[in-house]
Coordinates of N, CA and C in Angstrom, one line a residue:
X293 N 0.8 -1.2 0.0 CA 0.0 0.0 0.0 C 0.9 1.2 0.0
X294 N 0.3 2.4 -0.6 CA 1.2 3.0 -1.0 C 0.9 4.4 0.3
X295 N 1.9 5.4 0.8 CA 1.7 6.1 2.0 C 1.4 7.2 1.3
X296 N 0.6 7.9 1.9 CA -0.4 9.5 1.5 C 0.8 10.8 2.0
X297 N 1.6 11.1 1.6 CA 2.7 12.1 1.7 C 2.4 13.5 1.3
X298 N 2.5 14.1 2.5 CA 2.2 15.2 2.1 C 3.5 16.7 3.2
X299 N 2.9 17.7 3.4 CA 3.9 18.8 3.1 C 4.3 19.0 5.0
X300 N 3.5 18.3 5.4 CA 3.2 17.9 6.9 C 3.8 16.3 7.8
X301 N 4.0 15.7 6.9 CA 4.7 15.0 7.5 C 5.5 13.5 6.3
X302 N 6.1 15.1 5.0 CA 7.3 14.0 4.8 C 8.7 14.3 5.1
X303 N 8.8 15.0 6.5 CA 10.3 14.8 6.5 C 10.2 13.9 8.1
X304 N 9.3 13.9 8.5 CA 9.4 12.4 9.5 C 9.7 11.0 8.8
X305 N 9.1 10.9 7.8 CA 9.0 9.7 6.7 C 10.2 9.7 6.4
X306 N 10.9 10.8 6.1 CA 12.5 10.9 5.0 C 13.3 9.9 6.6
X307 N 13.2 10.9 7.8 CA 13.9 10.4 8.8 C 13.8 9.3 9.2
X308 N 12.6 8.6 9.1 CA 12.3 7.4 9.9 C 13.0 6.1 9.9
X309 N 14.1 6.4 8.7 CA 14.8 5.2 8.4 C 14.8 4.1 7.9
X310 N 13.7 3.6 7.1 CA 13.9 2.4 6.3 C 13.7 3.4 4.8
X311 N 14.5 2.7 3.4 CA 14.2 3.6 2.9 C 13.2 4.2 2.1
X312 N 12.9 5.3 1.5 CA 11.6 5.8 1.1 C 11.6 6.0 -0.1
X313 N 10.5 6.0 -1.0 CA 10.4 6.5 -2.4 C 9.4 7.1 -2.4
X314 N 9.5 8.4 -3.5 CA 8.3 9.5 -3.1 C 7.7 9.3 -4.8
X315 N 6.3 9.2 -5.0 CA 6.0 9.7 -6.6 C 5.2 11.2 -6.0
X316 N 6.2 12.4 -7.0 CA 5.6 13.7 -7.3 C 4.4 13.8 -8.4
X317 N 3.2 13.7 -8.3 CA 2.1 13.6 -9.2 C 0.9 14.5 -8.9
X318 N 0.2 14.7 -10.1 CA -0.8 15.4 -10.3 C -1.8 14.4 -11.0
X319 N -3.4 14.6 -10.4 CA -4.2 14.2 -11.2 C -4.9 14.6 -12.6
X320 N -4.1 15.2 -13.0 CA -4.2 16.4 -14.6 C -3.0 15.9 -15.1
X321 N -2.3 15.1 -14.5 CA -0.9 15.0 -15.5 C -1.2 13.1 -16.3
X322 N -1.0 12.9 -17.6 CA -1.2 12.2 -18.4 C 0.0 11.0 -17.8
X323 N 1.3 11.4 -18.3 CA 2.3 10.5 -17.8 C 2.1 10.0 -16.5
X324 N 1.6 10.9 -15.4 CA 1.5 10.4 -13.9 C 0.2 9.2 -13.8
X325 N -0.6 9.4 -14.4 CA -1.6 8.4 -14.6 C -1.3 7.1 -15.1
X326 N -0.2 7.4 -16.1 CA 0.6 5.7 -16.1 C 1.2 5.2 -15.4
X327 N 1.6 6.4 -14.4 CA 2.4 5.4 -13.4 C 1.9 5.1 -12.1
X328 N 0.9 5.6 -12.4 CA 0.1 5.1 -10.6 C -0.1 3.6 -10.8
X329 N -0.2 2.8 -11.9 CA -0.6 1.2 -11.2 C 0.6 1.0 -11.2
X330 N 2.0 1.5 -11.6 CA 3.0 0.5 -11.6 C 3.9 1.2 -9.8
X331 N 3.7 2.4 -9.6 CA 3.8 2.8 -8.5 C 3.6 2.3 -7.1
X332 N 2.2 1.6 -7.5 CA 1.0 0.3 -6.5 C 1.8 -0.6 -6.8
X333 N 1.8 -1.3 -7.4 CA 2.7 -2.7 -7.4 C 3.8 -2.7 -7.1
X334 N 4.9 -1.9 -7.2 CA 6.5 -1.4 -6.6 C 5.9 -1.5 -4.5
X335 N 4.9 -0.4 -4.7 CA 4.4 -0.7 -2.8 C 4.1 -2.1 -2.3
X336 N 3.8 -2.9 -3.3 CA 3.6 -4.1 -2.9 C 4.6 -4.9 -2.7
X337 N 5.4 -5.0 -3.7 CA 6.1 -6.0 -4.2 C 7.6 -5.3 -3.2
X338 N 7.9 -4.7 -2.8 CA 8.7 -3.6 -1.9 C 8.5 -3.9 -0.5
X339 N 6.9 -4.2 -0.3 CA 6.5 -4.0 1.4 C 7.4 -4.7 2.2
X340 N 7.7 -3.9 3.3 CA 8.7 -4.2 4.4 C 10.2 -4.1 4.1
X341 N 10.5 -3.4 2.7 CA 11.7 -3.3 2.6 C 11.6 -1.7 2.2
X342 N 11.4 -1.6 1.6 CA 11.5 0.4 1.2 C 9.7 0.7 1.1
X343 N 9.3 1.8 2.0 CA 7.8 2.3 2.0 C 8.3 3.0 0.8
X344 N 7.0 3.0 0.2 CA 6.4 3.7 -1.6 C 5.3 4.9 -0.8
X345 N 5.6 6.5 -1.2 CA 4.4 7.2 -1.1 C 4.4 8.3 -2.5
X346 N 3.0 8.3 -2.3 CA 3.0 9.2 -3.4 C 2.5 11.0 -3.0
X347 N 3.0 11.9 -3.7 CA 3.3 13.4 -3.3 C 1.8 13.9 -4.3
X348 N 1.1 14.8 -4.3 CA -0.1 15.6 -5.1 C 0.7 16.5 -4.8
X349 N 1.5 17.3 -6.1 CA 2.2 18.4 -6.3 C 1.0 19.6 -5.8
X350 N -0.3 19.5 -6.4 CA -1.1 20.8 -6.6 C -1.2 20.9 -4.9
X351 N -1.4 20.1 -4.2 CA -1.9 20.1 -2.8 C -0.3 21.0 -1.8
X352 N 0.8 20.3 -2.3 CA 2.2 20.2 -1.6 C 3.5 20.8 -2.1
X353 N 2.9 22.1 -2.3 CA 3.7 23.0 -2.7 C 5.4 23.5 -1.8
X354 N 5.4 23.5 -0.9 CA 6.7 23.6 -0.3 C 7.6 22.6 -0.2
X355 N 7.1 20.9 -0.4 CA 7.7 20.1 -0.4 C 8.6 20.0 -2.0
X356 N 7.9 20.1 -3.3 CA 7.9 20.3 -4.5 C 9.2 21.5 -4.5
X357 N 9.0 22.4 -3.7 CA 9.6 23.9 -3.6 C 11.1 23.2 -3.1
X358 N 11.0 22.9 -1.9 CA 12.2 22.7 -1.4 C 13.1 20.9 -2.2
X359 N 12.5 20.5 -2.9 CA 13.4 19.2 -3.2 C 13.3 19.9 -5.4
X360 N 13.0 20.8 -5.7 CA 13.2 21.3 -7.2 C 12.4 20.6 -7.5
X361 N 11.1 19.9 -7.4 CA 10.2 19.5 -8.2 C 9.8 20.4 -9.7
X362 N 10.7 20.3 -10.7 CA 10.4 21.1 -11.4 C 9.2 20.5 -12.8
X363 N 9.3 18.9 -12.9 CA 8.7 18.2 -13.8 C 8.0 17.5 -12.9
X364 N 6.7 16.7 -13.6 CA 6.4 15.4 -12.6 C 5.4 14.4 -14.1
X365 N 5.8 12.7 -13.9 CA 6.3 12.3 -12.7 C 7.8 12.6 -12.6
X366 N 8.0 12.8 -11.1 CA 9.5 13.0 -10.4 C 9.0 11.8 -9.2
X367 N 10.2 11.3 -9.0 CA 10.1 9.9 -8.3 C 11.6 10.6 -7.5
X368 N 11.7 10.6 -5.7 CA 12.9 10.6 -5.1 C 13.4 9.5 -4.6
X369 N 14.5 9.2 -4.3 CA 15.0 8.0 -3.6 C 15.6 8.3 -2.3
X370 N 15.3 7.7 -1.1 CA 15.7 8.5 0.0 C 16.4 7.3 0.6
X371 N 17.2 7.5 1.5 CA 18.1 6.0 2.1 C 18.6 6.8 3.2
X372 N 18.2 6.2 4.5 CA 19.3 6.7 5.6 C 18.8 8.1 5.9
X373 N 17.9 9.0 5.9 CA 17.2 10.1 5.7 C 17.9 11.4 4.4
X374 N 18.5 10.5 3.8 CA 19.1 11.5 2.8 C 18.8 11.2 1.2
X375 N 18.7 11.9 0.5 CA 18.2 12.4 -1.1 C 19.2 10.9 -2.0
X376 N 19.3 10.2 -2.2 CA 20.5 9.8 -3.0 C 19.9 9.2 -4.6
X377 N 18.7 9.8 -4.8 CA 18.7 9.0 -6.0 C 17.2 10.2 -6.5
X378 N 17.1 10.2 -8.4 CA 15.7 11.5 -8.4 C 15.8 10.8 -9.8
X379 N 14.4 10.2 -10.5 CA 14.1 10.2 -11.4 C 13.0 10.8 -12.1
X380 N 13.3 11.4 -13.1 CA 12.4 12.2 -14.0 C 11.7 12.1 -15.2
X381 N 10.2 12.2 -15.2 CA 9.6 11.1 -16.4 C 8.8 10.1 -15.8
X382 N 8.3 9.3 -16.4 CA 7.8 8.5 -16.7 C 9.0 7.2 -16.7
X383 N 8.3 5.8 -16.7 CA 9.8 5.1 -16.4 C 9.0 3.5 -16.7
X384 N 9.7 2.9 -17.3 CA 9.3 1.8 -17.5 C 9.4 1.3 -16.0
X385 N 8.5 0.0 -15.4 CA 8.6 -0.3 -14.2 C 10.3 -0.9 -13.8
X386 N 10.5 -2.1 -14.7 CA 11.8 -2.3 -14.6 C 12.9 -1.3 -14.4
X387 N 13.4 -0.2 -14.8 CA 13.8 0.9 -14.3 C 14.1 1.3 -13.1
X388 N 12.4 1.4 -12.7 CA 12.6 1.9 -10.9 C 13.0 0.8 -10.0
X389 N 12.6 -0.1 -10.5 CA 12.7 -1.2 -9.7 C 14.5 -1.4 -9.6
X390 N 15.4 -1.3 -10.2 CA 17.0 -1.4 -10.2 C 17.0 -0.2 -9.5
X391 N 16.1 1.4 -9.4 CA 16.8 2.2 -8.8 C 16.5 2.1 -6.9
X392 N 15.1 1.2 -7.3 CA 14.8 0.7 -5.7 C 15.9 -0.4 -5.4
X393 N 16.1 -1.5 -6.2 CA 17.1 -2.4 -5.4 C 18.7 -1.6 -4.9
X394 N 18.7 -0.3 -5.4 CA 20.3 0.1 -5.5 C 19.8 0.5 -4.2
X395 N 18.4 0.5 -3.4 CA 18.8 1.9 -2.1 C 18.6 0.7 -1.0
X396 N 18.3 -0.4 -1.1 CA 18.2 -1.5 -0.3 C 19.6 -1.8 0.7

């Protein structure tokens, strides 16, 4: 299941220590709508090793603000409470999935 992330409590999440992946998305955005099932299944297929949440840019503006969300989808990679990985686009699933096994 995928975690509801918002401008209020994702830098607990970044901190919490197991690691995190964030999807930056809009319900207006075309590309972000393809990646919401494959997003859901990364949460699944993931659970108990890295939490999956997804970000609503239009809602979570200072979060967007402070990490350069300048495109979306924007996907972060967080490990140890720090930034180490940001994909931009759209992404075949296989893709994220190598960028998730690298933060394990």
């Amino acid at each position: 299941m995928t975690l509801e992330i918002t401008d209020s409590n994702i830098q607990e999440l970044i901190l919490e220590g197991s690691p995190l992946v964030v999807d930056f998305w809009a319900p207006w955005c075309g590309p972000c709508k393809m990646m919401l099932p494959i997003v859901d299944e990364l949460a699944e297929e993931f659970a108990g090793k890295i939490r999956v949440g997804k970000m609503n840019v239009d809602e979570n503006v200072d979060a967007c603000e402070q990490y350069g969300i300048m495109s979306i989808p924007t996907m972060l990679f967080f490990k140890n409470g720090e930034l180490v990985n940001r994909h931009v686009g759209a992404a075949r699933k296989q893709d994220i999935v190598q960028q998730m096994e690298a933060i394990l």
